[in-house]
Amino acid sequence: MRETLKEYGKYIIGVALIVYFTISLIFKENNFWDNLDLTITITLVISVLYSQILWKYNPLEKTPKIYGEYEAKFISTYDKSIRKMNIEIKQDLLSTRIYMTTKESQSESISSSLKKKQDSWQLIYSYENVPNSIEREHSEIHFGTCMLNIINNKIKCGTYYTDRKTTGDINEITKLNKGE
């Protein structure tokens, strides 16, 4: 996220300068501080609107748009069984939150990062998994890290590992809807 903030910081400063000079031309009788106050307010509103909503509609925006609901299958080294999972991704320009549900447990991301690779992206996140109470006899609460590979705004496959020393592969990922 730090790289993203640096990148968009340049654009925000550019927008602020344009807004300031436009306000200075329109409100010639205002003093510097009045124009600066109005510039900060307008730039903040534009920045929040863009980072929360408008970025999704910008065809030039390079950040992958992966928000929405998905179904997937995963196989774990724990027992080699293939299981189904539902994944919900909530995303704005600067953050991504991931929620995963199976018949046995629920997971929520603790931290996440979108990383640009050469011709693709990777969503890397840490999560806490809380098994249903009836499952805790054989599956305790645990933490893990997941890496999902993204090509052309589509999540293709992934892998994960946990602090229980299990690993697994995620595949057959299907998007169920268009978004939030």
Tab-separated table of N, CA, C and O in Angstrom, residues 10-62:
chain	number	residue	atom	x	y	z
A	10	LYS	N	1.350	11.817	-5.961
A	10	LYS	CA	1.749	12.723	-7.037
A	10	LYS	C	0.517	13.293	-7.748
A	10	LYS	O	0.445	14.473	-8.053
A	11	TYR	N	-0.460	12.430	-8.004
A	11	TYR	CA	-1.686	12.874	-8.669
A	11	TYR	C	-2.492	13.807	-7.779
A	11	TYR	O	-3.056	14.790	-8.252
A	12	ILE	N	-2.529	13.506	-6.491
A	12	ILE	CA	-3.289	14.347	-5.559
A	12	ILE	C	-2.682	15.740	-5.494
A	12	ILE	O	-3.403	16.744	-5.502
A	13	ILE	N	-1.362	15.825	-5.464
A	13	ILE	CA	-0.703	17.135	-5.457
A	13	ILE	C	-1.008	17.886	-6.751
A	13	ILE	O	-1.300	19.079	-6.734
A	14	GLY	N	-0.984	17.172	-7.872
A	14	GLY	CA	-1.325	17.808	-9.154
A	14	GLY	C	-2.755	18.321	-9.167
A	14	GLY	O	-3.012	19.451	-9.615
A	15	VAL	N	-3.681	17.524	-8.671
A	15	VAL	CA	-5.086	17.958	-8.599
A	15	VAL	C	-5.205	19.174	-7.695
A	15	VAL	O	-5.904	20.137	-8.013
A	16	ALA	N	-4.514	19.154	-6.556
A	16	ALA	CA	-4.567	20.276	-5.614
A	16	ALA	C	-4.067	21.568	-6.267
A	16	ALA	O	-4.658	22.644	-6.085
A	17	LEU	N	-2.990	21.466	-7.043
A	17	LEU	CA	-2.459	22.669	-7.716
A	17	LEU	C	-3.453	23.198	-8.743
A	17	LEU	O	-3.676	24.417	-8.822
A	18	ILE	N	-4.043	22.300	-9.512
A	18	ILE	CA	-5.047	22.726	-10.508
A	18	ILE	C	-6.238	23.376	-9.812
A	18	ILE	O	-6.720	24.434	-10.226
A	19	VAL	N	-6.712	22.743	-8.737
A	19	VAL	CA	-7.851	23.290	-7.984
A	19	VAL	C	-7.494	24.663	-7.421
A	19	VAL	O	-8.281	25.606	-7.514
A	20	TYR	N	-6.289	24.784	-6.849
A	20	TYR	CA	-5.892	26.064	-6.255
A	20	TYR	C	-5.865	27.176	-7.307
A	20	TYR	O	-6.399	28.260	-7.094
A	21	PHE	N	-5.245	26.917	-8.448
A	21	PHE	CA	-5.154	27.966	-9.472
A	21	PHE	C	-6.519	28.284	-10.060
A	21	PHE	O	-6.809	29.447	-10.353
A	22	THR	N	-7.385	27.288	-10.180
A	22	THR	CA	-8.752	27.536	-10.665
A	22	THR	C	-9.521	28.394	-9.667
A	22	THR	O	-10.184	29.373	-10.050
A	23	ILE	N	-9.426	28.075	-8.401
A	23	ILE	CA	-10.112	28.857	-7.361
A	23	ILE	C	-9.553	30.270	-7.317
A	23	ILE	O	-10.310	31.244	-7.173
A	24	SER	N	-8.248	30.412	-7.456
A	24	SER	CA	-7.629	31.745	-7.438
A	24	SER	C	-8.121	32.607	-8.589
A	24	SER	O	-8.287	33.823	-8.438
A	25	LEU	N	-8.372	31.987	-9.742
A	25	LEU	CA	-8.900	32.742	-10.885
A	25	LEU	C	-10.363	33.122	-10.682
A	25	LEU	O	-10.788	34.207	-11.070
A	26	ILE	N	-11.136	32.209	-10.098
A	26	ILE	CA	-12.573	32.456	-9.904
A	26	ILE	C	-12.816	33.432	-8.756
A	26	ILE	O	-13.621	34.357	-8.866
A	27	PHE	N	-12.133	33.219	-7.646
A	27	PHE	CA	-12.341	34.039	-6.445
A	27	PHE	C	-11.131	34.944	-6.229
A	27	PHE	O	-10.367	34.787	-5.283
A	28	LYS	N	-10.977	35.931	-7.097
A	28	LYS	CA	-9.805	36.813	-7.055
A	28	LYS	C	-9.745	37.649	-5.772
A	28	LYS	O	-8.673	38.027	-5.330
A	29	GLU	N	-10.904	37.911	-5.179
A	29	GLU	CA	-10.929	38.755	-3.980
A	29	GLU	C	-10.545	37.984	-2.704
A	29	GLU	O	-10.236	38.576	-1.691
A	30	ASN	N	-10.545	36.637	-2.762
A	30	ASN	CA	-10.161	35.836	-1.591
A	30	ASN	C	-8.666	35.959	-1.322
A	30	ASN	O	-7.870	36.127	-2.236
A	31	ASN	N	-8.318	35.832	-0.044
A	31	ASN	CA	-6.889	35.831	0.276
A	31	ASN	C	-6.334	34.411	0.133
A	31	ASN	O	-7.071	33.458	-0.101
A	32	PHE	N	-5.019	34.285	0.296
A	32	PHE	CA	-4.323	33.007	0.125
A	32	PHE	C	-4.924	31.917	1.008
A	32	PHE	O	-5.146	30.791	0.564
A	33	TRP	N	-5.186	32.232	2.266
A	33	TRP	CA	-5.652	31.219	3.230
A	33	TRP	C	-7.058	30.735	2.906
A	33	TRP	O	-7.363	29.551	3.080
A	34	ASP	N	-7.923	31.631	2.433
A	34	ASP	CA	-9.270	31.207	2.030
A	34	ASP	C	-9.202	30.250	0.838
A	34	ASP	O	-9.885	29.233	0.806
A	35	ASN	N	-8.363	30.600	-0.135
A	35	ASN	CA	-8.201	29.729	-1.309
A	35	ASN	C	-7.573	28.389	-0.932
A	35	ASN	O	-7.965	27.345	-1.450
A	36	LEU	N	-6.607	28.427	-0.035
A	36	LEU	CA	-5.957	27.192	0.406
A	36	LEU	C	-6.949	26.294	1.142
A	36	LEU	O	-6.992	25.078	0.903
A	37	ASP	N	-7.765	26.879	2.007
A	37	ASP	CA	-8.776	26.124	2.753
A	37	ASP	C	-9.757	25.445	1.796
A	37	ASP	O	-10.051	24.248	1.913
A	38	LEU	N	-10.235	26.178	0.814
A	38	LEU	CA	-11.167	25.632	-0.174
A	38	LEU	C	-10.490	24.572	-1.042
A	38	LEU	O	-11.089	23.532	-1.356
A	39	THR	N	-9.234	24.795	-1.402
A	39	THR	CA	-8.465	23.825	-2.191
A	39	THR	C	-8.339	22.505	-1.448
A	39	THR	O	-8.548	21.426	-2.027
A	40	ILE	N	-7.981	22.561	-0.179
A	40	ILE	CA	-7.832	21.341	0.623
A	40	ILE	C	-9.152	20.585	0.700
A	40	ILE	O	-9.189	19.363	0.518
A	41	THR	N	-10.236	21.284	0.926
A	41	THR	CA	-11.554	20.647	1.020
A	41	THR	C	-11.933	19.968	-0.288
A	41	THR	O	-12.321	18.803	-0.300
A	42	ILE	N	-11.822	20.681	-1.393
A	42	ILE	CA	-12.196	20.123	-2.700
A	42	ILE	C	-11.290	18.948	-3.069
A	42	ILE	O	-11.763	17.908	-3.539
A	43	THR	N	-9.983	19.080	-2.845
A	43	THR	CA	-9.049	18.000	-3.165
A	43	THR	C	-9.341	16.763	-2.318
A	43	THR	O	-9.304	15.639	-2.823
A	44	LEU	N	-9.661	16.956	-1.055
A	44	LEU	CA	-10.000	15.832	-0.179
A	44	LEU	C	-11.263	15.120	-0.666
A	44	LEU	O	-11.290	13.886	-0.753
A	45	VAL	N	-12.279	15.867	-1.039
A	45	VAL	CA	-13.516	15.268	-1.548
A	45	VAL	C	-13.246	14.488	-2.834
A	45	VAL	O	-13.694	13.343	-2.994
A	46	ILE	N	-12.493	15.077	-3.753
A	46	ILE	CA	-12.153	14.395	-5.008
A	46	ILE	C	-11.365	13.120	-4.730
A	46	ILE	O	-11.639	12.061	-5.301
A	47	SER	N	-10.386	13.194	-3.833
A	47	SER	CA	-9.549	12.033	-3.514
A	47	SER	C	-10.362	10.899	-2.900
A	47	SER	O	-10.194	9.731	-3.269
A	48	VAL	N	-11.240	11.219	-1.970
A	48	VAL	CA	-12.064	10.189	-1.331
A	48	VAL	C	-13.024	9.576	-2.338
A	48	VAL	O	-13.168	8.347	-2.407
A	49	LEU	N	-13.673	10.409	-3.136
A	49	LEU	CA	-14.579	9.883	-4.166
A	49	LEU	C	-13.859	8.960	-5.138
A	49	LEU	O	-14.356	7.891	-5.488
A	50	TYR	N	-12.673	9.362	-5.564
A	50	TYR	CA	-11.928	8.536	-6.511
A	50	TYR	C	-11.506	7.220	-5.872
A	50	TYR	O	-11.698	6.148	-6.448
A	51	SER	N	-10.927	7.277	-4.679
A	51	SER	CA	-10.389	6.055	-4.065
A	51	SER	C	-11.480	5.085	-3.625
A	51	SER	O	-11.242	3.883	-3.550
A	52	GLN	N	-12.685	5.585	-3.350
A	52	GLN	CA	-13.764	4.709	-2.916
A	52	GLN	C	-14.632	4.198	-4.063
A	52	GLN	O	-15.071	3.056	-4.039
A	53	ILE	N	-14.881	5.052	-5.076
A	53	ILE	CA	-15.874	4.706	-6.100
A	53	ILE	C	-15.351	4.842	-7.533
A	53	ILE	O	-15.393	3.900	-8.307
A	54	LEU	N	-14.860	6.021	-7.871
A	54	LEU	CA	-14.595	6.350	-9.280
A	54	LEU	C	-13.502	5.511	-9.921
A	54	LEU	O	-13.530	5.281	-11.129
A	55	TRP	N	-12.524	5.030	-9.145
A	55	TRP	CA	-11.427	4.248	-9.711
A	55	TRP	C	-11.945	3.009	-10.426
A	55	TRP	O	-11.331	2.540	-11.377
A	56	LYS	N	-13.084	2.476	-9.981
A	56	LYS	CA	-13.652	1.257	-10.572
A	56	LYS	C	-14.077	1.472	-12.026
A	56	LYS	O	-14.150	0.532	-12.807
A	57	TYR	N	-14.361	2.732	-12.380
A	57	TYR	CA	-14.864	3.051	-13.713
A	57	TYR	C	-13.807	3.679	-14.608
A	57	TYR	O	-14.090	4.006	-15.756
A	58	ASN	N	-12.602	3.849	-14.106
A	58	ASN	CA	-11.527	4.456	-14.881
A	58	ASN	C	-10.847	3.370	-15.718
A	58	ASN	O	-10.158	2.509	-15.169
A	59	PRO	N	-11.010	3.402	-17.038
A	59	PRO	CA	-10.381	2.361	-17.873
A	59	PRO	C	-8.853	2.432	-17.874
A	59	PRO	O	-8.192	1.472	-18.242
A	60	LEU	N	-8.279	3.539	-17.439
A	60	LEU	CA	-6.825	3.680	-17.397
A	60	LEU	C	-6.230	3.216	-16.062
A	60	LEU	O	-5.019	3.112	-15.941
A	61	GLU	N	-7.085	2.941	-15.084
A	61	GLU	CA	-6.610	2.485	-13.769
A	61	GLU	C	-6.050	1.081	-13.889
A	61	GLU	O	-6.714	0.169	-14.372
A	62	LYS	N	-4.818	0.891	-13.422
A	62	LYS	CA	-4.129	-0.387	-13.566
A	62	LYS	C	-4.418	-1.360	-12.426
A	62	LYS	O	-4.217	-2.559	-12.576
